[in-house]
Amino acid sequence: MNFDDLKNEWNAENPDGGNISTDMLKIKQAHTPIDKIRAKMKHEFFYQLFFLAFMAFIPYFGGFSTAINRVYLMTYAITSGFTAYYFFKFYGFYKNSYDMSMDTRKNILWFYYEMKLNIELYKALTYIVAFITVGFLAAYLFIEKASIFAKILTKLSPVYILLNCFITILVIGAITELWAWFYYGKYLKQVKKVVDELDYE
């Protein structure tokens, strides 16, 4: 819904109350992307919780040896620790965003900058979990498939290995940035647009 449609709808609903101010309409307009961000944060919490619960059962399905099972448990504990910290921060922000009335420019501005900070935390967690996963896979290959992996490594040049590591990091980074933008960033941009319009006036 664009700004003119929102204004016409409001005035149609309040014919005797006079026209609402432009600032109030823009603040009301900011609620839609804020509500979408909140809904996505709630979904994200349950997705992450399901993922952690699923991870706990991977050793039972994977048929790991005793050595790799211990490595996996360490990996799981580290991942759970980082995720718990992220949950704590994200939940605190989520709860506080409902405590705010969101009826003023100041509150919307607070939401924008706090959410921007939380998106950076979200991306940092994604990088950490991705690299922990890569580390576990490397340990799995060295421990479980040592003879096969050693033969493969002898046939590969150091430049090729380094190039593949660099490309892996780039791919992880690109996926993380695109996912954060798709899931939260585009809605946050809409909130910023409203704030900029209020500043301009």
GROMACS .gro file of C-alpha atoms in nm:
model
  201
    1MET     CA    1   0.000   0.000   0.000
    2ASN     CA    2   0.148   0.334  -0.100
    3PHE     CA    3   0.130   0.662   0.092
    4ASP     CA    4  -0.166   0.811  -0.099
    5ASP     CA    5  -0.375   0.495  -0.060
    6LEU     CA    6  -0.300   0.491   0.312
    7LYS     CA    7  -0.402   0.857   0.347
    8ASN     CA    8  -0.725   0.808   0.152
    9GLU     CA    9  -0.814   0.499   0.354
   10TRP     CA   10  -0.753   0.679   0.683
   11ASN     CA   11  -0.959   0.982   0.580
   12ALA     CA   12  -1.241   0.755   0.458
   13GLU     CA   13  -1.248   0.581   0.796
   14ASN     CA   14  -1.241   0.914   0.985
   15PRO     CA   15  -1.458   1.159   0.787
   16ASP     CA   16  -1.546   1.371   1.091
   17GLY     CA   17  -1.207   1.361   1.255
   18GLY     CA   18  -1.030   1.581   1.004
   19ASN     CA   19  -0.724   1.486   0.803
   20ILE     CA   20  -0.449   1.306   0.984
   21SER     CA   21  -0.107   1.470   0.971
   22THR     CA   22   0.146   1.359   0.709
   23ASP     CA   23   0.393   1.258   0.982
   24MET     CA   24   0.138   1.034   1.154
   25LEU     CA   25   0.053   0.863   0.825
   26LYS     CA   26   0.418   0.794   0.756
   27ILE     CA   27   0.466   0.655   1.106
   28LYS     CA   28   0.162   0.431   1.051
   29GLN     CA   29   0.313   0.327   0.717
   30ALA     CA   30   0.629   0.211   0.899
   31HIS     CA   31   0.428  -0.041   1.103
   32THR     CA   32   0.384  -0.285   0.813
   33PRO     CA   33   0.756  -0.364   0.758
   34ILE     CA   34   0.814  -0.360   1.136
   35ASP     CA   35   0.538  -0.617   1.183
   36LYS     CA   36   0.687  -0.830   0.904
   37ILE     CA   37   1.030  -0.817   1.068
   38ARG     CA   38   0.881  -0.922   1.403
   39ALA     CA   39   0.697  -1.214   1.240
   40LYS     CA   40   1.017  -1.328   1.067
   41MET     CA   41   1.211  -1.303   1.394
   42LYS     CA   42   0.953  -1.529   1.560
   43HIS     CA   43   0.976  -1.783   1.276
   44GLU     CA   44   1.356  -1.765   1.285
   45PHE     CA   45   1.355  -1.856   1.655
   46PHE     CA   46   1.157  -2.175   1.592
   47TYR     CA   47   1.365  -2.267   1.284
   48GLN     CA   48   1.686  -2.235   1.484
   49LEU     CA   49   1.541  -2.433   1.775
   50PHE     CA   50   1.434  -2.713   1.540
   51PHE     CA   51   1.779  -2.712   1.375
   52LEU     CA   52   1.957  -2.744   1.713
   53ALA     CA   53   1.726  -3.029   1.818
   54PHE     CA   54   1.787  -3.204   1.485
   55MET     CA   55   2.164  -3.162   1.524
   56ALA     CA   56   2.152  -3.348   1.856
   57PHE     CA   57   2.043  -3.668   1.675
   58ILE     CA   58   2.296  -3.657   1.389
   59PRO     CA   59   2.550  -3.889   1.565
   60TYR     CA   60   2.281  -4.157   1.598
   61PHE     CA   61   2.204  -4.146   1.226
   62GLY     CA   62   2.560  -4.086   1.106
   63GLY     CA   63   2.720  -4.396   1.255
   64PHE     CA   64   3.024  -4.199   1.372
   65SER     CA   65   3.326  -4.360   1.530
   66THR     CA   66   3.410  -4.280   1.893
   67ALA     CA   67   3.675  -4.024   1.790
   68ILE     CA   68   3.456  -3.834   1.544
   69ASN     CA   69   3.161  -3.855   1.783
   70ARG     CA   70   3.363  -3.664   2.044
   71VAL     CA   71   3.462  -3.404   1.784
   72TYR     CA   72   3.096  -3.369   1.687
   73LEU     CA   73   2.987  -3.323   2.050
   74MET     CA   74   3.244  -3.043   2.089
   75THR     CA   75   3.119  -2.887   1.766
   76TYR     CA   76   2.759  -2.914   1.884
   77ALA     CA   77   2.839  -2.761   2.223
   78ILE     CA   78   3.021  -2.464   2.064
   79THR     CA   79   2.741  -2.410   1.811
   80SER     CA   80   2.478  -2.426   2.085
   81GLY     CA   81   2.672  -2.174   2.295
   82PHE     CA   82   2.696  -1.920   2.015
   83THR     CA   83   2.332  -1.976   1.919
   84ALA     CA   84   2.216  -1.935   2.280
   85TYR     CA   85   2.395  -1.599   2.300
   86TYR     CA   86   2.230  -1.495   1.975
   87PHE     CA   87   1.887  -1.609   2.105
   88PHE     CA   88   1.932  -1.406   2.421
   89LYS     CA   89   2.020  -1.088   2.230
   90PHE     CA   90   1.755  -1.133   1.963
   91TYR     CA   91   1.482  -1.217   2.214
   92GLY     CA   92   1.568  -0.910   2.422
   93PHE     CA   93   1.534  -0.688   2.117
   94TYR     CA   94   1.213  -0.865   2.005
   95LYS     CA   95   1.052  -0.818   2.348
   96ASN     CA   96   1.160  -0.453   2.376
   97SER     CA   97   1.023  -0.377   2.029
   98TYR     CA   98   0.675  -0.463   2.160
   99ASP     CA   99   0.723  -0.251   2.471
  100MET     CA  100   0.771   0.053   2.250
  101SER     CA  101   0.454   0.218   2.122
  102MET     CA  102   0.610   0.278   1.778
  103ASP     CA  103   0.398   0.591   1.752
  104THR     CA  104   0.684   0.837   1.724
  105ARG     CA  105   0.977   0.893   1.491
  106LYS     CA  106   1.217   0.836   1.782
  107ASN     CA  107   1.077   0.486   1.848
  108ILE     CA  108   1.093   0.392   1.480
  109LEU     CA  109   1.449   0.521   1.462
  110TRP     CA  110   1.538   0.311   1.770
  111PHE     CA  111   1.389   0.004   1.602
  112TYR     CA  112   1.580   0.071   1.280
  113TYR     CA  113   1.924   0.099   1.442
  114GLU     CA  114   1.870  -0.187   1.688
  115MET     CA  115   1.748  -0.414   1.409
  116LYS     CA  116   2.043  -0.315   1.193
  117LEU     CA  117   2.273  -0.415   1.480
  118ASN     CA  118   2.087  -0.743   1.525
  119ILE     CA  119   2.118  -0.823   1.155
  120GLU     CA  120   2.496  -0.784   1.187
  121LEU     CA  121   2.486  -1.019   1.488
  122TYR     CA  122   2.274  -1.260   1.284
  123LYS     CA  123   2.527  -1.256   1.001
  124ALA     CA  124   2.817  -1.304   1.244
  125LEU     CA  125   2.643  -1.608   1.394
  126THR     CA  126   2.584  -1.750   1.045
  127TYR     CA  127   2.954  -1.709   0.959
  128ILE     CA  128   3.058  -1.872   1.287
  129VAL     CA  129   2.825  -2.171   1.247
  130ALA     CA  130   2.924  -2.213   0.880
  131PHE     CA  131   3.297  -2.218   0.961
  132ILE     CA  132   3.245  -2.451   1.258
  133THR     CA  133   3.061  -2.685   1.019
  134VAL     CA  134   3.343  -2.664   0.765
  135GLY     CA  135   3.591  -2.738   1.047
  136PHE     CA  136   3.392  -3.044   1.153
  137LEU     CA  137   3.373  -3.173   0.795
  138ALA     CA  138   3.751  -3.132   0.763
  139ALA     CA  139   3.802  -3.323   1.092
  140TYR     CA  140   3.563  -3.593   0.968
  141LEU     CA  141   3.764  -3.636   0.646
  142PHE     CA  142   4.097  -3.646   0.833
  143ILE     CA  143   3.974  -3.896   1.093
  144GLU     CA  144   3.717  -4.115   0.916
  145LYS     CA  145   3.847  -4.102   0.559
  146ALA     CA  146   4.214  -4.041   0.629
  147SER     CA  147   4.361  -4.279   0.369
  148ILE     CA  148   4.132  -4.166   0.085
  149PHE     CA  149   4.166  -3.800   0.180
  150ALA     CA  150   4.548  -3.827   0.198
  151LYS     CA  151   4.559  -3.972  -0.154
  152ILE     CA  152   4.341  -3.692  -0.287
  153LEU     CA  153   4.555  -3.424  -0.117
  154THR     CA  154   4.877  -3.559  -0.269
  155LYS     CA  155   4.728  -3.515  -0.617
  156LEU     CA  156   4.619  -3.155  -0.557
  157SER     CA  157   4.849  -2.854  -0.577
  158PRO     CA  158   4.868  -2.612  -0.279
  159VAL     CA  159   4.745  -2.329  -0.506
  160TYR     CA  160   4.434  -2.530  -0.599
  161ILE     CA  161   4.361  -2.605  -0.231
  162LEU     CA  162   4.405  -2.239  -0.130
  163LEU     CA  163   4.189  -2.125  -0.422
  164ASN     CA  164   3.912  -2.363  -0.318
  165CYS     CA  165   3.930  -2.241   0.043
  166PHE     CA  166   3.907  -1.880  -0.076
  167ILE     CA  167   3.610  -1.959  -0.304
  168THR     CA  168   3.435  -2.145  -0.018
  169ILE     CA  169   3.471  -1.838   0.206
  170LEU     CA  170   3.333  -1.613  -0.072
  171VAL     CA  171   3.036  -1.844  -0.131
  172ILE     CA  172   2.955  -1.861   0.242
  173GLY     CA  173   2.981  -1.481   0.262
  174ALA     CA  174   2.761  -1.425  -0.044
  175ILE     CA  175   2.492  -1.666   0.077
  176THR     CA  176   2.494  -1.509   0.425
  177GLU     CA  177   2.464  -1.153   0.293
  178LEU     CA  178   2.191  -1.242   0.042
  179TRP     CA  179   1.992  -1.440   0.298
  180ALA     CA  180   2.011  -1.160   0.558
  181TRP     CA  181   1.896  -0.911   0.294
  182PHE     CA  182   1.613  -1.135   0.169
  183TYR     CA  183   1.491  -1.225   0.518
  184TYR     CA  184   1.527  -0.891   0.701
  185GLY     CA  185   1.713  -0.628   0.500
  186LYS     CA  186   1.449  -0.536   0.244
  187TYR     CA  187   1.193  -0.467   0.520
  188LEU     CA  188   1.445  -0.267   0.719
  189LYS     CA  189   1.509  -0.056   0.410
  190GLN     CA  190   1.138   0.030   0.401
  191VAL     CA  191   1.155   0.145   0.764
  192LYS     CA  192   1.461   0.360   0.683
  193LYS     CA  193   1.276   0.517   0.391
  194VAL     CA  194   0.999   0.633   0.627
  195VAL     CA  195   1.255   0.771   0.874
  196ASP     CA  196   1.432   0.959   0.591
  197GLU     CA  197   1.101   1.109   0.476
  198LEU     CA  198   1.027   1.226   0.829
  199ASP     CA  199   1.377   1.378   0.855
  200TYR     CA  200   1.332   1.553   0.521
  201GLU     CA  201   1.015   1.722   0.637
   0.00000   0.00000   0.00000
